Tab-separated table of C-alpha atoms in Angstrom:
chain	number	residue	atom	x	y	z
A	1	MET	CA	-15.121	13.828	-23.655
A	2	VAL	CA	-13.101	11.201	-24.667
A	3	ARG	CA	-15.490	8.994	-27.488
A	4	SER	CA	-14.596	5.011	-26.477
A	5	THR	CA	-14.000	3.307	-30.433
A	6	LEU	CA	-13.984	-0.243	-31.069
A	7	ARG	CA	-12.748	-2.072	-34.345
A	8	SER	CA	-16.147	-3.477	-35.716
A	9	THR	CA	-16.169	-6.953	-37.100
A	10	GLY	CA	-13.996	-7.930	-40.100
A	11	GLU	CA	-12.774	-4.375	-40.027
A	12	ARG	CA	-8.889	-4.133	-40.865
A	13	GLY	CA	-8.482	-0.316	-40.817
A	14	PRO	CA	-7.966	1.721	-37.496
A	15	ALA	CA	-10.290	1.706	-34.685
A	16	SER	CA	-13.511	3.594	-36.023
A	17	ALA	CA	-15.852	5.808	-33.658
A	18	ALA	CA	-18.355	3.497	-33.756
A	19	PRO	CA	-20.419	2.994	-31.446
A	20	ALA	CA	-19.467	6.095	-29.758
A	21	SER	CA	-20.551	8.914	-32.871
A	22	ASP	CA	-23.529	5.968	-33.562
A	23	VAL	CA	-24.638	6.107	-30.079
A	24	ALA	CA	-24.315	10.168	-30.069
A	25	SER	CA	-26.093	10.719	-32.953
A	26	LEU	CA	-28.681	8.232	-31.930
A	27	THR	CA	-29.272	8.707	-28.553
A	28	ASP	CA	-27.865	12.372	-27.792
A	29	ILE	CA	-25.426	9.999	-25.024
A	30	GLN	CA	-21.904	10.164	-25.322
A	31	LEU	CA	-19.651	7.566	-24.227
A	32	PRO	CA	-17.113	8.519	-22.064
A	33	GLN	CA	-13.687	5.923	-22.502
A	34	TRP	CA	-14.132	2.450	-21.006
A	35	SER	CA	-12.155	2.853	-18.225
A	36	HIS	CA	-14.106	5.500	-17.196
A	37	PRO	CA	-15.976	5.222	-13.628
A	38	GLU	CA	-19.488	6.163	-15.473
A	39	PHE	CA	-19.375	4.285	-18.811
A	40	GLU	CA	-21.344	1.204	-17.574
A	41	ASP	CA	-23.805	3.168	-16.659
A	42	ALA	CA	-23.649	5.644	-19.763
A	43	ALA	CA	-23.868	2.416	-21.584
A	44	GLU	CA	-26.589	0.840	-20.097
A	45	ARG	CA	-28.673	4.331	-20.860
A	46	ALA	CA	-27.607	4.396	-24.556
A	47	ARG	CA	-28.542	0.417	-24.696
A	48	GLY	CA	-32.226	1.252	-23.448
A	49	ARG	CA	-32.669	4.281	-25.939
A	50	LEU	CA	-31.625	2.367	-28.988
A	51	GLU	CA	-33.748	-0.690	-27.648
A	52	ASP	CA	-36.550	1.998	-27.510
A	53	LEU	CA	-35.560	3.018	-31.504
A	54	ILE	CA	-35.773	0.049	-32.328
A	55	ALA	CA	-38.893	-0.654	-31.121
A	56	ASP	CA	-40.432	2.280	-32.407
A	57	ALA	CA	-43.003	1.530	-35.223
A	58	ARG	CA	-42.682	5.203	-36.115
A	59	ALA	CA	-38.916	4.948	-36.858
A	60	SER	CA	-37.740	4.398	-40.931
A	61	THR	CA	-36.117	0.976	-41.814
A	62	ALA	CA	-32.640	2.499	-42.283
A	63	THR	CA	-32.899	3.934	-38.629
A	64	VAL	CA	-33.986	1.187	-37.308
A	65	SER	CA	-31.074	-0.995	-38.760
A	66	ARG	CA	-28.873	1.488	-38.069
A	67	ALA	CA	-29.802	1.176	-34.439
A	68	CYS	CA	-29.445	-2.919	-34.817
A	69	ALA	CA	-25.962	-2.775	-35.933
A	70	THR	CA	-25.246	0.057	-32.694
A	71	LEU	CA	-26.614	-2.337	-30.406
A	72	LEU	CA	-24.620	-5.294	-31.530
A	73	ARG	CA	-21.320	-2.904	-31.346
A	74	LEU	CA	-22.637	-1.529	-28.175
A	75	ASP	CA	-22.514	-5.358	-26.921
A	76	GLU	CA	-19.559	-6.064	-28.106
A	77	LEU	CA	-17.801	-3.345	-26.359
A	78	GLN	CA	-18.831	-4.371	-23.455
A	79	ARG	CA	-18.056	-7.790	-23.823
A	80	ALA	CA	-14.259	-6.392	-24.562
A	81	ARG	CA	-14.546	-4.035	-21.634
A	82	VAL	CA	-15.465	-6.825	-19.188
A	83	GLU	CA	-12.449	-8.904	-20.540
A	84	ALA	CA	-9.830	-6.275	-19.932
A	85	GLU	CA	-11.193	-5.859	-16.347
A	86	ARG	CA	-11.006	-9.766	-15.836
A	87	LEU	CA	-7.319	-9.602	-17.094
A	88	THR	CA	-6.731	-6.835	-14.911
A	89	ARG	CA	-7.594	-8.451	-11.927
A	90	VAL	CA	-5.473	-11.910	-13.094
A	91	ALA	CA	-2.561	-9.368	-13.470
A	92	GLU	CA	-3.555	-7.568	-10.204
A	93	LEU	CA	-3.694	-10.828	-8.226
A	94	GLY	CA	0.203	-11.693	-9.334
A	95	ALA	CA	0.972	-7.666	-7.999
A	96	PHE	CA	-0.648	-8.286	-4.728
A	97	SER	CA	1.521	-11.463	-3.898
A	98	GLU	CA	4.642	-9.707	-4.965
A	99	LEU	CA	3.508	-6.884	-3.175
A	100	ALA	CA	2.867	-8.771	0.325
A	101	ARG	CA	6.039	-10.637	0.013
A	102	ARG	CA	7.709	-7.358	-0.301
A	103	LEU	CA	6.013	-5.772	2.675
A	104	ASP	CA	6.847	-8.954	4.714
A	105	ARG	CA	10.355	-8.362	4.711
A	106	LEU	CA	10.001	-5.045	5.858
A	107	CYS	CA	10.120	-4.112	9.858
A	108	PRO	CA	7.630	-1.902	11.298
A	109	PRO	CA	9.698	1.406	10.630
A	110	ASP	CA	10.186	0.698	7.572
A	111	LEU	CA	6.615	-0.534	6.940
A	112	ILE	CA	5.668	3.429	8.067
A	113	GLU	CA	8.620	4.872	5.962
A	114	HIS	CA	7.392	2.836	2.814
A	115	GLY	CA	3.800	2.345	3.224
A	116	ALA	CA	2.513	5.692	1.602
A	117	LEU	CA	5.444	4.883	-1.576
A	118	GLU	CA	4.309	0.939	-1.990
A	119	LEU	CA	0.917	2.462	-2.064
A	120	CYS	CA	1.510	4.485	-5.010
A	121	SER	CA	3.600	2.640	-7.131
A	122	SER	CA	2.093	-0.425	-6.964
A	123	MET	CA	-2.154	1.155	-7.741
A	124	GLY	CA	-1.181	4.044	-9.519
A	125	PHE	CA	-2.195	6.888	-7.105
A	126	HIS	CA	-0.535	10.011	-6.993
A	127	ARG	CA	-0.436	10.870	-3.492
A	128	SER	CA	-0.872	8.699	-0.557
A	129	LEU	CA	-0.928	9.425	3.424
A	130	PHE	CA	0.133	6.624	6.369
A	131	SER	CA	-1.098	8.003	9.415
A	132	THR	CA	-1.089	6.023	12.272
A	133	VAL	CA	-3.947	6.045	15.200
A	134	THR	CA	-3.810	5.985	19.299
A	135	ALA	CA	-6.953	6.370	20.916
A	136	SER	CA	-9.300	9.167	19.475
A	137	THR	CA	-6.272	10.406	17.803
A	138	TRP	CA	-4.725	9.736	14.226
A	139	ARG	CA	-1.232	11.376	13.304
A	140	PRO	CA	0.648	11.789	9.907
A	141	ARG	CA	3.418	9.272	9.494
A	142	SER	CA	4.488	9.188	6.116
A	143	LEU	CA	3.582	11.019	2.752
A	144	PHE	CA	4.241	10.173	-0.925
A	145	ILE	CA	3.646	12.096	-3.713
A	146	ASP	CA	4.081	11.550	-7.634
A	147	PRO	CA	7.795	13.128	-8.311
A	148	ALA	CA	6.217	14.401	-11.619
A	149	LEU	CA	3.514	16.454	-9.265
A	150	ASP	CA	5.716	17.417	-6.530
A	151	GLN	CA	6.335	20.945	-6.751
A	152	GLY	CA	4.649	23.540	-4.612
A	153	THR	CA	4.273	20.920	-2.008
A	154	GLY	CA	5.936	22.802	0.727
A	155	PRO	CA	2.255	23.726	2.514
A	156	LEU	CA	0.828	20.308	2.286
A	157	ARG	CA	4.449	18.829	3.782
A	158	SER	CA	4.474	21.738	6.555
A	159	PHE	CA	0.872	21.604	7.191
A	160	LEU	CA	1.280	17.617	7.970
A	161	ALA	CA	4.991	17.920	10.287
A	162	ASP	CA	3.991	17.232	13.555
A	163	ALA	CA	0.429	16.925	12.896
A	164	ALA	CA	-1.885	15.403	15.239
A	165	TRP	CA	-5.664	15.257	15.057
A	166	GLY	CA	-8.723	14.403	17.268
A	167	LEU	CA	-11.018	11.830	15.370
A	168	ASP	CA	-13.577	13.809	16.946
A	169	ALA	CA	-12.968	16.736	13.969
A	170	ALA	CA	-13.379	14.204	11.390
A	171	PRO	CA	-16.478	12.514	10.655
A	172	LEU	CA	-15.266	10.511	7.922
A	173	GLU	CA	-11.654	9.092	9.185
A	174	SER	CA	-13.931	8.413	12.821
A	175	GLU	CA	-16.467	6.112	10.549
A	176	VAL	CA	-13.341	4.126	9.248
A	177	VAL	CA	-12.063	3.384	12.215
A	178	ARG	CA	-15.459	2.336	13.710
A	179	ARG	CA	-16.506	0.256	11.255
A	180	ARG	CA	-13.182	-0.787	10.376
A	181	ARG	CA	-14.624	-0.084	6.069
A	182	PRO	CA	-12.663	1.715	3.528
A	183	ARG	CA	-14.844	4.886	2.183
A	184	LEU	CA	-15.025	6.526	-1.230
A	185	VAL	CA	-15.573	10.189	-0.749
A	186	ARG	CA	-16.456	11.940	-4.299
A	187	GLU	CA	-17.274	15.742	-3.597
A	188	ALA	CA	-13.958	15.983	-1.157
A	189	GLN	CA	-14.511	19.881	-1.013
A	190	ASP	CA	-18.117	20.020	-0.130
A	191	SER	CA	-18.564	16.830	1.925
A	192	ASP	CA	-19.396	17.742	5.737
A	193	GLN	CA	-17.930	14.326	6.590
A	194	THR	CA	-14.363	15.432	5.215
A	195	PHE	CA	-11.858	17.173	7.461
A	196	LYS	CA	-11.850	20.679	6.451
A	197	PRO	CA	-8.309	21.700	7.268
A	198	LEU	CA	-6.669	19.140	4.926
A	199	MET	CA	-9.067	19.088	2.214
A	200	GLN	CA	-7.954	22.718	2.211
A	201	VAL	CA	-4.190	22.007	1.678
A	202	THR	CA	-4.487	19.284	-0.272
A	203	GLU	CA	-7.137	20.705	-2.614
A	204	SER	CA	-8.166	16.830	-3.048
A	205	ARG	CA	-11.747	16.378	-5.246
A	206	SER	CA	-12.064	12.718	-4.289
A	207	TYR	CA	-9.696	10.374	-2.290
A	208	VAL	CA	-10.128	6.378	-0.513
A	209	VAL	CA	-9.528	5.796	2.811
A	210	ALA	CA	-8.747	2.567	4.536
A	211	PRO	CA	-8.293	1.448	7.901
A	212	VAL	CA	-5.095	-0.445	8.476
A	213	TRP	CA	-6.092	-2.894	12.077
A	214	VAL	CA	-4.508	-6.009	13.393
A	215	ARG	CA	-6.646	-8.109	15.131
A	216	ARG	CA	-9.887	-6.027	15.470
A	217	ARG	CA	-7.982	-3.198	16.461
A	218	VAL	CA	-7.347	-0.235	13.661
A	219	VAL	CA	-3.655	1.280	14.299
A	220	GLY	CA	-3.553	3.502	11.151
A	221	LEU	CA	-4.930	5.228	7.914
A	222	LEU	CA	-4.070	5.237	4.556
A	223	HIS	CA	-5.154	7.851	2.196
A	224	ALA	CA	-5.068	8.046	-1.679
A	225	ASP	CA	-5.834	9.919	-4.692
A	226	ARG	CA	-4.996	11.413	-7.925
A	227	TRP	CA	-4.746	14.357	-9.083
A	228	GLY	CA	-7.022	16.119	-11.350
A	229	GLU	CA	-8.778	12.802	-12.050
A	230	PRO	CA	-11.334	10.949	-9.650
A	231	VAL	CA	-10.769	7.470	-8.194
A	232	SER	CA	-13.731	5.016	-8.849
A	233	PRO	CA	-15.294	2.196	-6.310
A	234	GLU	CA	-12.651	-0.338	-7.658
A	235	ASP	CA	-9.936	1.817	-6.126
A	236	VAL	CA	-11.858	1.417	-2.791
A	237	GLY	CA	-10.790	-2.731	-2.953
A	238	ARG	CA	-8.094	-1.721	-4.564
A	239	VAL	CA	-6.880	0.230	-1.354
A	240	GLU	CA	-8.707	-2.109	0.984
A	241	ALA	CA	-6.574	-5.324	-0.282
A	242	TYR	CA	-3.773	-3.150	-0.141
A	243	ALA	CA	-4.269	-1.819	3.741
A	244	GLU	CA	-5.010	-5.916	4.939
A	245	CYS	CA	-1.912	-7.107	3.277
A	246	PHE	CA	0.069	-3.510	5.339
A	247	GLY	CA	-1.768	-5.140	8.029
A	248	ALA	CA	-0.714	-8.116	8.298
A	249	ALA	CA	3.279	-7.656	7.229
A	250	ALA	CA	3.054	-5.211	10.155
A	251	GLU	CA	1.781	-8.032	12.600
A	252	THR	CA	3.706	-10.637	11.522
A	253	SER	CA	7.139	-8.522	11.920
A	254	LEU	CA	5.894	-7.653	15.068
A	255	LEU	CA	5.585	-11.104	16.350
A	256	ARG	CA	8.604	-12.217	14.810
A	257	THR	CA	10.226	-9.678	16.581
A	258	ARG	CA	9.013	-10.781	19.967
A	259	LEU	CA	9.095	-14.280	18.951
A	260	ARG	CA	12.794	-14.048	18.856
A	261	GLY	CA	13.016	-11.822	22.067
A	262	LEU	CA	11.538	-14.870	24.038
A	263	ALA	CA	13.642	-17.279	22.616
A	264	MET	CA	17.266	-15.111	23.557
A	265	ASP	CA	15.689	-15.261	27.160
A	266	HIS	CA	14.502	-18.488	27.349
A	267	GLY	CA	16.732	-20.616	25.013
A	268	GLU	CA	15.428	-22.110	21.290
A	269	ALA	CA	12.390	-24.354	23.003
A	270	LEU	CA	9.240	-22.464	22.903
A	271	ILE	CA	7.850	-25.966	23.125
A	272	SER	CA	5.306	-25.811	20.710
A	273	ALA	CA	3.115	-23.889	18.088
A	274	GLY	CA	0.437	-24.043	21.133
A	275	ALA	CA	2.468	-22.492	24.008
A	276	ARG	CA	3.189	-19.638	21.526
A	277	VAL	CA	-0.142	-19.015	20.583
A	278	ALA	CA	-0.378	-18.717	24.176
A	279	ALA	CA	1.653	-16.365	24.917
A	280	PHE	CA	0.636	-14.114	22.484
A	281	ASP	CA	-3.090	-13.971	22.780
A	282	GLY	CA	-2.518	-11.849	25.990
A	283	GLU	CA	0.005	-8.928	23.958
A	284	ILE	CA	-2.033	-8.117	20.929
A	285	ASP	CA	-3.109	-5.026	22.547
A	286	SER	CA	0.607	-3.933	22.810
A	287	VAL	CA	1.645	-5.458	19.354
A	288	ALA	CA	-0.575	-2.525	17.930
A	289	ASP	CA	0.477	0.284	20.602
A	290	ALA	CA	4.077	-0.997	19.252
A	291	PHE	CA	3.132	-0.366	15.631
A	292	ALA	CA	1.819	3.066	16.294
A	293	ALA	CA	4.306	4.759	18.263
A	294	ALA	CA	7.053	2.927	15.771
A	295	SER	CA	8.668	5.782	13.828
A	296	PRO	CA	10.971	5.156	11.201
A	297	SER	CA	14.168	5.828	12.568
A	298	SER	CA	14.082	3.067	15.175
A	299	SER	CA	16.050	-0.138	15.376
A	300	ALA	CA	13.371	-2.347	15.334
A	301	ALA	CA	14.398	-5.563	13.987
A	302	SER	CA	13.051	-7.071	10.998
A	303	PRO	CA	12.099	-11.180	10.129
A	304	HIS	CA	15.414	-11.950	8.832
A	305	HIS	CA	18.773	-12.689	11.130
A	306	GLY	CA	22.056	-12.912	10.468
A	307	GLY	CA	23.495	-16.461	11.251
A	308	ASP	CA	26.952	-15.975	11.445
A	309	LEU	CA	27.093	-13.911	15.129
A	310	PRO	CA	26.889	-15.264	18.627
A	311	SER	CA	24.066	-14.435	20.819
A	312	PRO	CA	23.724	-14.171	23.581
A	313	ARG	CA	22.430	-18.108	24.702
A	314	ASP	CA	25.929	-19.198	23.270
A	315	GLY	CA	27.204	-18.173	26.685
A	316	GLY	CA	30.935	-17.627	27.921
A	317	GLU	CA	33.352	-14.949	26.233
A	318	THR	CA	32.396	-16.280	22.957
A	319	ALA	CA	29.146	-14.315	22.356
A	320	GLY	CA	31.427	-11.270	23.629
A	321	PRO	CA	30.007	-7.891	22.485
A	322	PHE	CA	27.936	-9.177	20.120
A	323	ALA	CA	25.521	-10.435	22.558
A	324	THR	CA	24.427	-6.612	22.704
A	325	LEU	CA	23.872	-6.470	18.936
A	326	SER	CA	19.898	-6.773	17.971
A	327	PRO	CA	19.752	-9.750	15.474
A	328	ARG	CA	18.855	-7.219	12.313
A	329	GLU	CA	22.587	-5.538	13.729
A	330	SER	CA	23.715	-8.715	13.528
A	331	GLU	CA	22.554	-9.201	9.935
A	332	VAL	CA	24.134	-5.720	9.321
A	333	LEU	CA	27.602	-6.529	10.826
A	334	VAL	CA	27.855	-9.354	8.580
A	335	GLU	CA	27.000	-7.865	5.151
A	336	MET	CA	29.581	-4.613	5.578
A	337	SER	CA	32.269	-7.038	6.636
A	338	SER	CA	32.050	-8.456	3.373
A	339	GLY	CA	32.475	-5.519	1.499
A	340	LEU	CA	28.828	-4.113	1.086
A	341	THR	CA	27.894	-0.734	0.611
A	342	ASN	CA	25.285	0.957	2.953
A	343	ALA	CA	23.055	0.611	-1.109
A	344	GLU	CA	23.905	-2.218	-1.897
A	345	ILE	CA	22.929	-3.915	2.021
A	346	SER	CA	19.133	-2.035	1.650
A	347	VAL	CA	18.737	-4.007	-1.426
A	348	ARG	CA	19.877	-7.606	-0.040
A	349	LEU	CA	18.020	-6.953	3.438
A	350	GLY	CA	15.068	-5.224	1.970
A	351	VAL	CA	15.052	-1.980	3.987
A	352	SER	CA	16.227	1.882	3.235
A	353	GLU	CA	19.504	2.732	2.943
A	354	GLY	CA	19.007	5.529	5.939
A	355	THR	CA	17.803	2.284	7.846
A	356	VAL	CA	20.639	0.662	7.063
A	357	LYS	CA	22.582	3.718	7.954
A	358	SER	CA	20.921	3.877	11.611
A	359	TYR	CA	22.020	0.143	12.202
A	360	VAL	CA	25.650	0.501	11.290
A	361	LYS	CA	25.943	3.533	13.794
A	362	GLY	CA	24.318	0.855	16.317
A	363	VAL	CA	26.900	-1.597	15.505
A	364	LEU	CA	29.978	0.609	15.980
A	365	ARG	CA	28.511	2.103	19.113
A	366	LYS	CA	27.692	-1.571	20.736
A	367	LEU	CA	30.952	-2.643	19.848
A	368	ASP	CA	32.922	0.345	20.547
A	369	VAL	CA	34.869	0.532	17.796
A	370	PRO	CA	35.493	3.500	15.737
A	371	SER	CA	35.150	2.500	11.343
A	372	ARG	CA	33.345	-0.117	9.974
A	373	ALA	CA	36.687	-1.739	8.850
A	374	ALA	CA	37.441	-2.199	12.905
A	375	ALA	CA	33.705	-3.960	13.062
A	376	ALA	CA	34.502	-6.542	10.456
A	377	ALA	CA	38.214	-7.221	12.098
A	378	GLN	CA	36.485	-7.579	15.435
A	379	LEU	CA	34.020	-10.172	13.837
A	380	LYS	CA	36.938	-11.669	12.302
A	381	ARG	CA	38.817	-12.199	15.400
A	382	HIS	CA	35.496	-13.934	17.034
A	383	ARG	CA	35.822	-16.265	13.833
A	384	SER	CA	38.909	-17.755	14.823
A	385	VAL	CA	37.986	-18.037	18.334
A	386	PRO	CA	38.028	-22.162	19.345
A	387	GLY	CA	34.370	-23.531	19.246
A	388	GLY	CA	33.293	-19.556	17.627
A	389	ARG	CA	30.174	-20.358	15.144
A	390	ARG	CA	31.490	-19.758	11.499
A	391	VAL	CA	30.396	-17.852	8.400
A	392	GLY	CA	28.805	-20.628	5.860
């Protein structure tokens, strides 16, 4: 077991083994590293034994003196741990703010595609799985495994491919969906609540599972673990916060897509905020259904829109073939007409390069042109039409 170390007051050399070595010799308790989930419990047990030793009338003066010094340094270590946790929380708040902005830029298919990856990269997990939930069925949709571990994972990927399981066969996941609360599983292989087929192929010892929900309805599940390391109660809070950001981003993106569709059908004047809320209140269930049914290869629009192209509401021949383009396809057309590559467009729009390729194919098909250059030429001709909308 790794022992904690702490430089004692006034000590200028390397960190000493106190209080860990003194605690072990005086109490028969070894302190784990202070980031370990069991540190606080071990420290409190050691504190109790040290206090008993100090109060023991049979103890020698030297032993009592040593126990007092060790107790003081143990107190320093616990205070330092609390301060380190506070600083970690502050850093996590900043990271969550940036994470929420990144997720908010993704359309539902990209959220599904990148959901597991973002959870690992932002929270320090080794593996994560995002699944959609519809009725009483959950389906794995995206898996991320730390590249350092991504060897011999073929059986897991094959097992998850096109899988769909009933929640009645997974008591723990069923409870998470029903209560809309995350769970920490410490003994995953032995628990009678876990989904055994998944446990056998993942060999997970402990993991966190949290619901992704939209307006009281659970639309997905996030699983995360660390290979060879236990997850902690703090990890539950992190995954829960991530799931909430994920659900909010999905709902926002889908509502924006619906709002844009209403705007194109009924004109720019969507009257008032109150009218918008009333229009969406009856559609929350369908929003959740759309998110659950979305796939990474679909071409759902994102919150961004290329304002340099005409829309159907422009009317007349000015819109022309551009009227058939979705808002996201319009953006992609403008960017590729500027000479950007798919990789550059993916960075600018905050989507994957594969998604950009799908949008490019859609643009070429709808404009009935054979190449990117031809699409750019058609856009240029449109801009020269009197009354046409100009770039910039």
